[in-house]
mmCIF file of the C-alpha atoms, coordinates in Angstrom:
data_MODEL
# 
_entry.id   MODEL 
# 
loop_
_atom_site.group_PDB 
_atom_site.id 
_atom_site.type_symbol 
_atom_site.label_atom_id 
_atom_site.label_alt_id 
_atom_site.label_comp_id 
_atom_site.label_asym_id 
_atom_site.label_entity_id 
_atom_site.label_seq_id 
_atom_site.pdbx_PDB_ins_code 
_atom_site.Cartn_x 
_atom_site.Cartn_y 
_atom_site.Cartn_z 
_atom_site.occupancy 
_atom_site.B_iso_or_equiv 
_atom_site.pdbx_formal_charge 
_atom_site.auth_seq_id 
_atom_site.auth_comp_id 
_atom_site.auth_asym_id 
_atom_site.auth_atom_id 
_atom_site.pdbx_PDB_model_num 
ATOM 1   C CA . MET A 1 1   ? 83.721  98.739  119.026 1.00 0.00 ? 1   MET A CA 1 
ATOM 2   C CA . GLY A 1 2   ? 80.510  100.662 119.671 1.00 0.00 ? 2   GLY A CA 1 
ATOM 3   C CA . GLY A 1 3   ? 81.851  101.762 123.027 1.00 0.00 ? 3   GLY A CA 1 
ATOM 4   C CA . SER A 1 4   ? 84.968  103.102 121.341 1.00 0.00 ? 4   SER A CA 1 
ATOM 5   C CA . ILE A 1 5   ? 82.861  105.214 118.976 1.00 0.00 ? 5   ILE A CA 1 
ATOM 6   C CA . VAL A 1 6   ? 80.932  106.680 121.899 1.00 0.00 ? 6   VAL A CA 1 
ATOM 7   C CA . ALA A 1 7   ? 84.067  107.266 123.964 1.00 0.00 ? 7   ALA A CA 1 
ATOM 8   C CA . TRP A 1 8   ? 86.046  108.951 121.176 1.00 0.00 ? 8   TRP A CA 1 
ATOM 9   C CA . PRO A 1 9   ? 84.460  112.464 121.488 1.00 0.00 ? 9   PRO A CA 1 
ATOM 10  C CA . PHE A 1 10  ? 84.977  112.445 125.262 1.00 0.00 ? 10  PHE A CA 1 
ATOM 11  C CA . THR A 1 11  ? 88.586  111.329 124.859 1.00 0.00 ? 11  THR A CA 1 
ATOM 12  C CA . ASP A 1 12  ? 89.353  113.890 122.166 1.00 0.00 ? 12  ASP A CA 1 
ATOM 13  C CA . LEU A 1 13  ? 87.650  116.758 123.980 1.00 0.00 ? 13  LEU A CA 1 
ATOM 14  C CA . ILE A 1 14  ? 88.690  116.163 127.593 1.00 0.00 ? 14  ILE A CA 1 
ATOM 15  C CA . LEU A 1 15  ? 90.812  113.115 128.365 1.00 0.00 ? 15  LEU A CA 1 
ATOM 16  C CA . GLY A 1 16  ? 93.558  113.598 125.760 1.00 0.00 ? 16  GLY A CA 1 
ATOM 17  C CA . PRO A 1 17  ? 94.278  117.305 126.388 1.00 0.00 ? 17  PRO A CA 1 
ATOM 18  C CA . GLY A 1 18  ? 93.842  116.803 130.142 1.00 0.00 ? 18  GLY A CA 1 
ATOM 19  C CA . LEU A 1 19  ? 96.349  113.960 130.265 1.00 0.00 ? 19  LEU A CA 1 
ATOM 20  C CA . SER A 1 20  ? 98.775  115.988 128.164 1.00 0.00 ? 20  SER A CA 1 
ATOM 21  C CA . LEU A 1 21  ? 98.411  118.916 130.581 1.00 0.00 ? 21  LEU A CA 1 
ATOM 22  C CA . ILE A 1 22  ? 99.090  116.690 133.591 1.00 0.00 ? 22  ILE A CA 1 
ATOM 23  C CA . GLY A 1 23  ? 102.159 115.308 131.839 1.00 0.00 ? 23  GLY A CA 1 
ATOM 24  C CA . LEU A 1 24  ? 103.482 118.774 130.984 1.00 0.00 ? 24  LEU A CA 1 
ATOM 25  C CA . CYS A 1 25  ? 103.271 119.844 134.606 1.00 0.00 ? 25  CYS A CA 1 
ATOM 26  C CA . SER A 1 26  ? 104.632 116.602 136.103 1.00 0.00 ? 26  SER A CA 1 
ATOM 27  C CA . ASP A 1 27  ? 108.199 116.155 137.294 1.00 0.00 ? 27  ASP A CA 1 
ATOM 28  C CA . PRO A 1 28  ? 110.580 114.393 134.896 1.00 0.00 ? 28  PRO A CA 1 
ATOM 29  C CA . LEU A 1 29  ? 112.267 111.164 135.887 1.00 0.00 ? 29  LEU A CA 1 
ATOM 30  C CA . PRO A 1 30  ? 115.663 111.673 137.593 1.00 0.00 ? 30  PRO A CA 1 
ATOM 31  C CA . ALA A 1 31  ? 118.583 111.798 135.169 1.00 0.00 ? 31  ALA A CA 1 
ATOM 32  C CA . SER A 1 32  ? 122.317 112.339 135.568 1.00 0.00 ? 32  SER A CA 1 
ATOM 33  C CA . CYS A 1 33  ? 123.612 115.276 133.536 1.00 0.00 ? 33  CYS A CA 1 
ATOM 34  C CA . GLY A 1 34  ? 127.185 116.469 133.039 1.00 0.00 ? 34  GLY A CA 1 
ATOM 35  C CA . LYS A 1 35  ? 128.301 119.970 134.008 1.00 0.00 ? 35  LYS A CA 1 
ATOM 36  C CA . GLN A 1 36  ? 128.813 121.025 130.397 1.00 0.00 ? 36  GLN A CA 1 
ATOM 37  C CA . GLN A 1 37  ? 125.342 119.840 129.395 1.00 0.00 ? 37  GLN A CA 1 
ATOM 38  C CA . LEU A 1 38  ? 123.785 121.660 132.350 1.00 0.00 ? 38  LEU A CA 1 
ATOM 39  C CA . LYS A 1 39  ? 125.649 124.836 131.419 1.00 0.00 ? 39  LYS A CA 1 
ATOM 40  C CA . VAL A 1 40  ? 124.503 124.708 127.795 1.00 0.00 ? 40  VAL A CA 1 
ATOM 41  C CA . ALA A 1 41  ? 120.925 123.949 128.844 1.00 0.00 ? 41  ALA A CA 1 
ATOM 42  C CA . SER A 1 42  ? 120.897 126.904 131.258 1.00 0.00 ? 42  SER A CA 1 
ATOM 43  C CA . GLN A 1 43  ? 122.099 129.225 128.496 1.00 0.00 ? 43  GLN A CA 1 
ATOM 44  C CA . ILE A 1 44  ? 119.402 128.008 126.104 1.00 0.00 ? 44  ILE A CA 1 
ATOM 45  C CA . LEU A 1 45  ? 116.656 128.492 128.690 1.00 0.00 ? 45  LEU A CA 1 
ATOM 46  C CA . ALA A 1 46  ? 117.939 131.977 129.537 1.00 0.00 ? 46  ALA A CA 1 
ATOM 47  C CA . GLU A 1 47  ? 117.739 132.926 125.855 1.00 0.00 ? 47  GLU A CA 1 
ATOM 48  C CA . MET A 1 48  ? 114.178 131.586 125.688 1.00 0.00 ? 48  MET A CA 1 
ATOM 49  C CA . ASP A 1 49  ? 113.097 133.676 128.673 1.00 0.00 ? 49  ASP A CA 1 
ATOM 50  C CA . ALA A 1 50  ? 114.368 136.809 126.941 1.00 0.00 ? 50  ALA A CA 1 
ATOM 51  C CA . SER A 1 51  ? 112.843 136.143 123.512 1.00 0.00 ? 51  SER A CA 1 
ATOM 52  C CA . GLU A 1 52  ? 109.596 135.399 121.714 1.00 0.00 ? 52  GLU A CA 1 
ATOM 53  C CA . PRO A 1 53  ? 108.420 131.784 121.295 1.00 0.00 ? 53  PRO A CA 1 
ATOM 54  C CA . GLY A 1 54  ? 110.446 129.936 118.691 1.00 0.00 ? 54  GLY A CA 1 
ATOM 55  C CA . ILE A 1 55  ? 112.248 126.819 117.537 1.00 0.00 ? 55  ILE A CA 1 
ATOM 56  C CA . HIS A 1 56  ? 115.828 126.323 118.684 1.00 0.00 ? 56  HIS A CA 1 
ATOM 57  C CA . VAL A 1 57  ? 118.170 123.817 117.038 1.00 0.00 ? 57  VAL A CA 1 
ATOM 58  C CA . VAL A 1 58  ? 120.963 122.394 119.198 1.00 0.00 ? 58  VAL A CA 1 
ATOM 59  C CA . ARG A 1 59  ? 123.883 120.432 117.768 1.00 0.00 ? 59  ARG A CA 1 
ATOM 60  C CA . ASP A 1 60  ? 124.372 117.924 120.530 1.00 0.00 ? 60  ASP A CA 1 
ATOM 61  C CA . ILE A 1 61  ? 126.316 114.655 120.808 1.00 0.00 ? 61  ILE A CA 1 
ATOM 62  C CA . GLY A 1 62  ? 124.269 113.755 123.885 1.00 0.00 ? 62  GLY A CA 1 
ATOM 63  C CA . GLY A 1 63  ? 122.907 114.898 127.228 1.00 0.00 ? 63  GLY A CA 1 
ATOM 64  C CA . VAL A 1 64  ? 121.661 118.439 126.573 1.00 0.00 ? 64  VAL A CA 1 
ATOM 65  C CA . ALA A 1 65  ? 118.046 117.353 126.011 1.00 0.00 ? 65  ALA A CA 1 
ATOM 66  C CA . LYS A 1 66  ? 117.863 115.643 129.406 1.00 0.00 ? 66  LYS A CA 1 
ATOM 67  C CA . ALA A 1 67  ? 119.535 118.642 131.028 1.00 0.00 ? 67  ALA A CA 1 
ATOM 68  C CA . LEU A 1 68  ? 116.955 120.950 129.432 1.00 0.00 ? 68  LEU A CA 1 
ATOM 69  C CA . GLU A 1 69  ? 114.164 118.791 130.787 1.00 0.00 ? 69  GLU A CA 1 
ATOM 70  C CA . GLN A 1 70  ? 115.588 118.747 134.302 1.00 0.00 ? 70  GLN A CA 1 
ATOM 71  C CA . ILE A 1 71  ? 116.415 122.466 134.578 1.00 0.00 ? 71  ILE A CA 1 
ATOM 72  C CA . ALA A 1 72  ? 113.194 123.632 132.932 1.00 0.00 ? 72  ALA A CA 1 
ATOM 73  C CA . SER A 1 73  ? 111.154 121.615 135.416 1.00 0.00 ? 73  SER A CA 1 
ATOM 74  C CA . GLN A 1 74  ? 113.198 122.929 138.341 1.00 0.00 ? 74  GLN A CA 1 
ATOM 75  C CA . ASN A 1 75  ? 112.518 126.476 137.119 1.00 0.00 ? 75  ASN A CA 1 
ATOM 76  C CA . GLY A 1 76  ? 108.771 125.870 137.019 1.00 0.00 ? 76  GLY A CA 1 
ATOM 77  C CA . ARG A 1 77  ? 108.518 125.594 133.227 1.00 0.00 ? 77  ARG A CA 1 
ATOM 78  C CA . PRO A 1 78  ? 106.194 122.829 131.972 1.00 0.00 ? 78  PRO A CA 1 
ATOM 79  C CA . VAL A 1 79  ? 108.259 120.494 129.799 1.00 0.00 ? 79  VAL A CA 1 
ATOM 80  C CA . ILE A 1 80  ? 108.155 117.224 127.922 1.00 0.00 ? 80  ILE A CA 1 
ATOM 81  C CA . ARG A 1 81  ? 110.939 115.414 126.075 1.00 0.00 ? 81  ARG A CA 1 
ATOM 82  C CA . MET A 1 82  ? 110.403 113.029 123.172 1.00 0.00 ? 82  MET A CA 1 
ATOM 83  C CA . SER A 1 83  ? 113.325 110.745 122.400 1.00 0.00 ? 83  SER A CA 1 
ATOM 84  C CA . LEU A 1 84  ? 113.192 109.884 118.690 1.00 0.00 ? 84  LEU A CA 1 
ATOM 85  C CA . GLN A 1 85  ? 116.012 107.352 118.943 1.00 0.00 ? 85  GLN A CA 1 
ATOM 86  C CA . THR A 1 86  ? 113.702 104.357 118.451 1.00 0.00 ? 86  THR A CA 1 
ATOM 87  C CA . ALA A 1 87  ? 111.485 105.953 115.772 1.00 0.00 ? 87  ALA A CA 1 
ATOM 88  C CA . MET A 1 88  ? 112.569 103.637 112.951 1.00 0.00 ? 88  MET A CA 1 
ATOM 89  C CA . SER A 1 89  ? 109.129 102.934 111.452 1.00 0.00 ? 89  SER A CA 1 
ATOM 90  C CA . PRO A 1 90  ? 105.723 104.681 111.195 1.00 0.00 ? 90  PRO A CA 1 
ATOM 91  C CA . HIS A 1 91  ? 104.369 102.774 114.192 1.00 0.00 ? 91  HIS A CA 1 
ATOM 92  C CA . ALA A 1 92  ? 107.525 103.409 116.248 1.00 0.00 ? 92  ALA A CA 1 
ATOM 93  C CA . LEU A 1 93  ? 107.320 107.140 115.452 1.00 0.00 ? 93  LEU A CA 1 
ATOM 94  C CA . PHE A 1 94  ? 103.674 107.211 116.497 1.00 0.00 ? 94  PHE A CA 1 
ATOM 95  C CA . ASN A 1 95  ? 104.596 105.363 119.682 1.00 0.00 ? 95  ASN A CA 1 
ATOM 96  C CA . VAL A 1 96  ? 107.309 107.892 120.557 1.00 0.00 ? 96  VAL A CA 1 
ATOM 97  C CA . VAL A 1 97  ? 105.034 110.893 119.975 1.00 0.00 ? 97  VAL A CA 1 
ATOM 98  C CA . SER A 1 98  ? 102.223 109.302 121.974 1.00 0.00 ? 98  SER A CA 1 
ATOM 99  C CA . LYS A 1 99  ? 104.422 108.388 124.950 1.00 0.00 ? 99  LYS A CA 1 
ATOM 100 C CA . GLY A 1 100 ? 106.034 111.822 124.933 1.00 0.00 ? 100 GLY A CA 1 
ATOM 101 C CA . THR A 1 101 ? 102.850 113.870 124.622 1.00 0.00 ? 101 THR A CA 1 
ATOM 102 C CA . TYR A 1 102 ? 101.110 112.015 127.424 1.00 0.00 ? 102 TYR A CA 1 
ATOM 103 C CA . SER A 1 103 ? 104.286 111.608 129.538 1.00 0.00 ? 103 SER A CA 1 
ATOM 104 C CA . VAL A 1 104 ? 103.630 107.890 129.852 1.00 0.00 ? 104 VAL A CA 1 
ATOM 105 C CA . ASP A 1 105 ? 106.820 107.105 131.775 1.00 0.00 ? 105 ASP A CA 1 
ATOM 106 C CA . ARG A 1 106 ? 106.262 109.929 134.276 1.00 0.00 ? 106 ARG A CA 1 
ATOM 107 C CA . LEU A 1 107 ? 102.630 109.175 135.090 1.00 0.00 ? 107 LEU A CA 1 
ATOM 108 C CA . GLY A 1 108 ? 103.104 105.568 136.139 1.00 0.00 ? 108 GLY A CA 1 
ATOM 109 C CA . PHE A 1 109 ? 100.009 103.373 136.031 1.00 0.00 ? 109 PHE A CA 1 
ATOM 110 C CA . MET A 1 110 ? 97.795  106.145 134.644 1.00 0.00 ? 110 MET A CA 1 
ATOM 111 C CA . GLY A 1 111 ? 100.204 106.766 131.772 1.00 0.00 ? 111 GLY A CA 1 
ATOM 112 C CA . THR A 1 112 ? 100.598 103.070 131.008 1.00 0.00 ? 112 THR A CA 1 
ATOM 113 C CA . LEU A 1 113 ? 96.833  102.552 131.024 1.00 0.00 ? 113 LEU A CA 1 
ATOM 114 C CA . ALA A 1 114 ? 96.275  105.473 128.651 1.00 0.00 ? 114 ALA A CA 1 
ATOM 115 C CA . HIS A 1 115 ? 98.938  104.161 126.293 1.00 0.00 ? 115 HIS A CA 1 
ATOM 116 C CA . SER A 1 116 ? 97.447  100.658 126.352 1.00 0.00 ? 116 SER A CA 1 
ATOM 117 C CA . VAL A 1 117 ? 93.977  101.995 125.528 1.00 0.00 ? 117 VAL A CA 1 
ATOM 118 C CA . GLY A 1 118 ? 95.441  104.052 122.694 1.00 0.00 ? 118 GLY A CA 1 
ATOM 119 C CA . THR A 1 119 ? 97.164  100.976 121.289 1.00 0.00 ? 119 THR A CA 1 
ATOM 120 C CA . TRP A 1 120 ? 93.894  99.054  121.430 1.00 0.00 ? 120 TRP A CA 1 
ATOM 121 C CA . TRP A 1 121 ? 92.181  101.828 119.490 1.00 0.00 ? 121 TRP A CA 1 
ATOM 122 C CA . LEU A 1 122 ? 94.890  101.541 116.846 1.00 0.00 ? 122 LEU A CA 1 
ATOM 123 C CA . VAL A 1 123 ? 94.115  97.853  116.500 1.00 0.00 ? 123 VAL A CA 1 
ATOM 124 C CA . VAL A 1 124 ? 90.445  98.727  115.928 1.00 0.00 ? 124 VAL A CA 1 
ATOM 125 C CA . PHE A 1 125 ? 91.345  101.277 113.240 1.00 0.00 ? 125 PHE A CA 1 
ATOM 126 C CA . ASP A 1 126 ? 93.750  98.818  111.614 1.00 0.00 ? 126 ASP A CA 1 
ATOM 127 C CA . PHE A 1 127 ? 90.906  96.317  111.440 1.00 0.00 ? 127 PHE A CA 1 
ATOM 128 C CA . LEU A 1 128 ? 88.631  98.851  109.748 1.00 0.00 ? 128 LEU A CA 1 
ATOM 129 C CA . MET A 1 129 ? 91.177  100.358 107.352 1.00 0.00 ? 129 MET A CA 1 
ATOM 130 C CA . ASP A 1 130 ? 93.769  98.808  105.073 1.00 0.00 ? 130 ASP A CA 1 
ATOM 131 C CA . ASP A 1 131 ? 96.219  101.733 105.196 1.00 0.00 ? 131 ASP A CA 1 
ATOM 132 C CA . THR A 1 132 ? 97.861  101.353 108.605 1.00 0.00 ? 132 THR A CA 1 
ATOM 133 C CA . VAL A 1 133 ? 100.381 104.137 107.884 1.00 0.00 ? 133 VAL A CA 1 
ATOM 134 C CA . HIS A 1 134 ? 97.519  106.571 107.267 1.00 0.00 ? 134 HIS A CA 1 
ATOM 135 C CA . VAL A 1 135 ? 95.977  105.491 110.585 1.00 0.00 ? 135 VAL A CA 1 
ATOM 136 C CA . ARG A 1 136 ? 99.185  106.385 112.451 1.00 0.00 ? 136 ARG A CA 1 
ATOM 137 C CA . ASN A 1 137 ? 99.590  109.647 110.559 1.00 0.00 ? 137 ASN A CA 1 
ATOM 138 C CA . PHE A 1 138 ? 96.024  110.605 111.450 1.00 0.00 ? 138 PHE A CA 1 
ATOM 139 C CA . HIS A 1 139 ? 96.511  109.757 115.121 1.00 0.00 ? 139 HIS A CA 1 
ATOM 140 C CA . ILE A 1 140 ? 99.771  111.714 115.359 1.00 0.00 ? 140 ILE A CA 1 
ATOM 141 C CA . ASN A 1 141 ? 97.777  114.730 114.172 1.00 0.00 ? 141 ASN A CA 1 
ATOM 142 C CA . VAL A 1 142 ? 95.177  114.120 116.890 1.00 0.00 ? 142 VAL A CA 1 
ATOM 143 C CA . ILE A 1 143 ? 97.805  113.648 119.604 1.00 0.00 ? 143 ILE A CA 1 
ATOM 144 C CA . MET A 1 144 ? 99.735  116.795 118.733 1.00 0.00 ? 144 MET A CA 1 
ATOM 145 C CA . GLU A 1 145 ? 96.507  118.765 118.660 1.00 0.00 ? 145 GLU A CA 1 
ATOM 146 C CA . HIS A 1 146 ? 95.912  117.555 122.228 1.00 0.00 ? 146 HIS A CA 1 
ATOM 147 C CA . LEU A 1 147 ? 99.267  119.043 123.202 1.00 0.00 ? 147 LEU A CA 1 
ATOM 148 C CA . ARG A 1 148 ? 98.317  122.353 121.594 1.00 0.00 ? 148 ARG A CA 1 
ATOM 149 C CA . ARG A 1 149 ? 95.057  122.440 123.553 1.00 0.00 ? 149 ARG A CA 1 
ATOM 150 C CA . ALA A 1 150 ? 96.878  121.568 126.783 1.00 0.00 ? 150 ALA A CA 1 
ATOM 151 C CA . ALA A 1 151 ? 99.239  124.525 126.290 1.00 0.00 ? 151 ALA A CA 1 
ATOM 152 C CA . ARG A 1 152 ? 96.297  126.785 125.542 1.00 0.00 ? 152 ARG A CA 1 
ATOM 153 C CA . MET A 1 153 ? 94.492  125.669 128.710 1.00 0.00 ? 153 MET A CA 1 
ATOM 154 C CA . LEU A 1 154 ? 97.633  126.353 130.708 1.00 0.00 ? 154 LEU A CA 1 
ATOM 155 C CA . ARG A 1 155 ? 97.881  129.890 129.330 1.00 0.00 ? 155 ARG A CA 1 
ATOM 156 C CA . ILE A 1 156 ? 94.219  130.589 130.160 1.00 0.00 ? 156 ILE A CA 1 
ATOM 157 C CA . TRP A 1 157 ? 94.147  129.010 133.627 1.00 0.00 ? 157 TRP A CA 1 
ATOM 158 C CA . LYS A 1 158 ? 97.679  129.939 134.763 1.00 0.00 ? 158 LYS A CA 1 
ATOM 159 C CA . PRO A 1 159 ? 98.889  132.884 132.663 1.00 0.00 ? 159 PRO A CA 1 
ATOM 160 C CA . GLU A 1 160 ? 101.817 133.470 135.033 1.00 0.00 ? 160 GLU A CA 1 
ATOM 161 C CA . THR A 1 161 ? 103.316 130.062 134.191 1.00 0.00 ? 161 THR A CA 1 
ATOM 162 C CA . PRO A 1 162 ? 106.331 130.156 131.831 1.00 0.00 ? 162 PRO A CA 1 
ATOM 163 C CA . ARG A 1 163 ? 105.755 128.947 128.287 1.00 0.00 ? 163 ARG A CA 1 
ATOM 164 C CA . PRO A 1 164 ? 105.842 125.145 127.992 1.00 0.00 ? 164 PRO A CA 1 
ATOM 165 C CA . LEU A 1 165 ? 108.903 123.565 126.424 1.00 0.00 ? 165 LEU A CA 1 
ATOM 166 C CA . VAL A 1 166 ? 108.891 120.598 124.033 1.00 0.00 ? 166 VAL A CA 1 
ATOM 167 C CA . VAL A 1 167 ? 112.265 118.935 123.455 1.00 0.00 ? 167 VAL A CA 1 
ATOM 168 C CA . LEU A 1 168 ? 112.684 116.584 120.485 1.00 0.00 ? 168 LEU A CA 1 
ATOM 169 C CA . ASP A 1 169 ? 115.794 114.532 121.177 1.00 0.00 ? 169 ASP A CA 1 
ATOM 170 C CA . HIS A 1 170 ? 117.857 112.439 118.732 1.00 0.00 ? 170 HIS A CA 1 
ATOM 171 C CA . LEU A 1 171 ? 116.455 114.177 115.668 1.00 0.00 ? 171 LEU A CA 1 
ATOM 172 C CA . ASP A 1 172 ? 119.222 112.648 113.551 1.00 0.00 ? 172 ASP A CA 1 
ATOM 173 C CA . PHE A 1 173 ? 117.831 109.137 114.063 1.00 0.00 ? 173 PHE A CA 1 
ATOM 174 C CA . VAL A 1 174 ? 114.358 109.932 112.754 1.00 0.00 ? 174 VAL A CA 1 
ATOM 175 C CA . LEU A 1 175 ? 115.746 111.927 109.816 1.00 0.00 ? 175 LEU A CA 1 
ATOM 176 C CA . ALA A 1 176 ? 117.940 108.983 108.848 1.00 0.00 ? 176 ALA A CA 1 
ATOM 177 C CA . SER A 1 177 ? 114.952 106.639 109.105 1.00 0.00 ? 177 SER A CA 1 
ATOM 178 C CA . GLY A 1 178 ? 112.878 108.994 106.954 1.00 0.00 ? 178 GLY A CA 1 
ATOM 179 C CA . LYS A 1 179 ? 115.411 108.733 104.139 1.00 0.00 ? 179 LYS A CA 1 
ATOM 180 C CA . GLY A 1 180 ? 115.046 104.966 104.043 1.00 0.00 ? 180 GLY A CA 1 
ATOM 181 C CA . HIS A 1 181 ? 111.294 104.776 104.701 1.00 0.00 ? 181 HIS A CA 1 
ATOM 182 C CA . GLU A 1 182 ? 109.132 106.749 102.282 1.00 0.00 ? 182 GLU A CA 1 
ATOM 183 C CA . ALA A 1 183 ? 105.990 106.412 104.436 1.00 0.00 ? 183 ALA A CA 1 
ATOM 184 C CA . MET A 1 184 ? 107.621 108.221 107.355 1.00 0.00 ? 184 MET A CA 1 
ATOM 185 C CA . ARG A 1 185 ? 108.322 111.457 105.494 1.00 0.00 ? 185 ARG A CA 1 
ATOM 186 C CA . PRO A 1 186 ? 104.779 112.902 105.702 1.00 0.00 ? 186 PRO A CA 1 
ATOM 187 C CA . MET A 1 187 ? 104.704 112.062 109.412 1.00 0.00 ? 187 MET A CA 1 
ATOM 188 C CA . ILE A 1 188 ? 108.024 113.804 110.046 1.00 0.00 ? 188 ILE A CA 1 
ATOM 189 C CA . LEU A 1 189 ? 106.940 116.867 108.062 1.00 0.00 ? 189 LEU A CA 1 
ATOM 190 C CA . GLN A 1 190 ? 103.702 116.961 110.037 1.00 0.00 ? 190 GLN A CA 1 
ATOM 191 C CA . ILE A 1 191 ? 105.612 117.008 113.318 1.00 0.00 ? 191 ILE A CA 1 
ATOM 192 C CA . PHE A 1 192 ? 107.775 119.904 112.097 1.00 0.00 ? 192 PHE A CA 1 
ATOM 193 C CA . ALA A 1 193 ? 104.668 121.757 110.907 1.00 0.00 ? 193 ALA A CA 1 
ATOM 194 C CA . PHE A 1 194 ? 103.067 121.430 114.345 1.00 0.00 ? 194 PHE A CA 1 
ATOM 195 C CA . CYS A 1 195 ? 106.268 122.685 115.995 1.00 0.00 ? 195 CYS A CA 1 
ATOM 196 C CA . ALA A 1 196 ? 106.212 125.784 113.785 1.00 0.00 ? 196 ALA A CA 1 
ATOM 197 C CA . ALA A 1 197 ? 102.516 126.380 114.449 1.00 0.00 ? 197 ALA A CA 1 
ATOM 198 C CA . TRP A 1 198 ? 102.914 125.994 118.226 1.00 0.00 ? 198 TRP A CA 1 
ATOM 199 C CA . SER A 1 199 ? 105.787 128.465 118.350 1.00 0.00 ? 199 SER A CA 1 
ATOM 200 C CA . TYR A 1 200 ? 105.255 131.092 115.649 1.00 0.00 ? 200 TYR A CA 1 
ATOM 201 C CA . ASP A 1 201 ? 101.525 131.103 114.944 1.00 0.00 ? 201 ASP A CA 1 
ATOM 202 C CA . ASP A 1 202 ? 100.020 130.250 118.333 1.00 0.00 ? 202 ASP A CA 1 
ATOM 203 C CA . GLU A 1 203 ? 102.926 131.609 120.426 1.00 0.00 ? 203 GLU A CA 1 
ATOM 204 C CA . LEU A 1 204 ? 102.205 128.876 122.947 1.00 0.00 ? 204 LEU A CA 1 
ATOM 205 C CA . ILE A 1 205 ? 105.277 126.647 123.129 1.00 0.00 ? 205 ILE A CA 1 
ATOM 206 C CA . ASP A 1 206 ? 109.054 126.811 122.805 1.00 0.00 ? 206 ASP A CA 1 
ATOM 207 C CA . VAL A 1 207 ? 110.577 123.922 120.862 1.00 0.00 ? 207 VAL A CA 1 
ATOM 208 C CA . VAL A 1 208 ? 114.143 122.594 120.999 1.00 0.00 ? 208 VAL A CA 1 
ATOM 209 C CA . LEU A 1 209 ? 115.360 120.219 118.298 1.00 0.00 ? 209 LEU A CA 1 
ATOM 210 C CA . CYS A 1 210 ? 118.437 118.282 119.429 1.00 0.00 ? 210 CYS A CA 1 
ATOM 211 C CA . ASP A 1 211 ? 120.333 117.124 116.369 1.00 0.00 ? 211 ASP A CA 1 
ATOM 212 C CA . ALA A 1 212 ? 123.738 115.435 116.208 1.00 0.00 ? 212 ALA A CA 1 
ATOM 213 C CA . PRO A 1 213 ? 126.650 117.321 114.625 1.00 0.00 ? 213 PRO A CA 1 
ATOM 214 C CA . THR A 1 214 ? 127.080 116.555 110.927 1.00 0.00 ? 214 THR A CA 1 
ATOM 215 C CA . ASN A 1 215 ? 130.024 114.236 111.502 1.00 0.00 ? 215 ASN A CA 1 
ATOM 216 C CA . HIS A 1 216 ? 127.964 112.201 113.998 1.00 0.00 ? 216 HIS A CA 1 
ATOM 217 C CA . ARG A 1 217 ? 124.857 111.777 111.810 1.00 0.00 ? 217 ARG A CA 1 
ATOM 218 C CA . HIS A 1 218 ? 123.473 108.253 111.562 1.00 0.00 ? 218 HIS A CA 1 
ATOM 219 C CA . GLN A 1 219 ? 122.962 106.609 108.188 1.00 0.00 ? 219 GLN A CA 1 
ATOM 220 C CA . SER A 1 220 ? 119.557 105.116 107.372 1.00 0.00 ? 220 SER A CA 1 
ATOM 221 C CA . TRP A 1 221 ? 119.206 101.379 107.867 1.00 0.00 ? 221 TRP A CA 1 
ATOM 222 C CA . GLN A 1 222 ? 118.940 99.553  104.574 1.00 0.00 ? 222 GLN A CA 1 
ATOM 223 C CA . LEU A 1 223 ? 118.975 95.827  103.781 1.00 0.00 ? 223 LEU A CA 1 
# 
């Protein structure tokens, strides 16, 4: 536990933002995308290139988020995609944000190791504090701040690089879960607040929110 306390400043200052930066600039995993999804994604990216940083909402039954990730990377734009489809609880939402910010699936062993260490730290905090939801809410704040710092480093070190893109996929799932799980609402609002700050205040990142059409929205799970 003492080692964790000593390592925390180093992780927060260097390791977290650095890993997020590596993930942003890494190649996404191969994915098959339909022609229509690729067309829509190309149009969205073209609009981004011609406008100020902002948040774009896409009504999508499926596939556009992956197409955005693939085309953005091919065009040299740093990009990450967070799939919120499994974010059905506070811990699951934290897990999704953590894996997305640090590009765990893309970075192989390094990403898996970082995620395992982060999970161990959560166990330590859970042992010290009774409010496990607060612990996850706090750590989501830390993780998203790492992503902000990574984007800022990119702008300073490589100003010619296009603005990074963050794609939040399956927004309808997490919104439905938030309706049935009171503890998730502050976490969801915090994510939206960071998206607004990244785009409009800091002018660092473009954000795409992929939401299902109204007639395809998922109902919250209730027993």
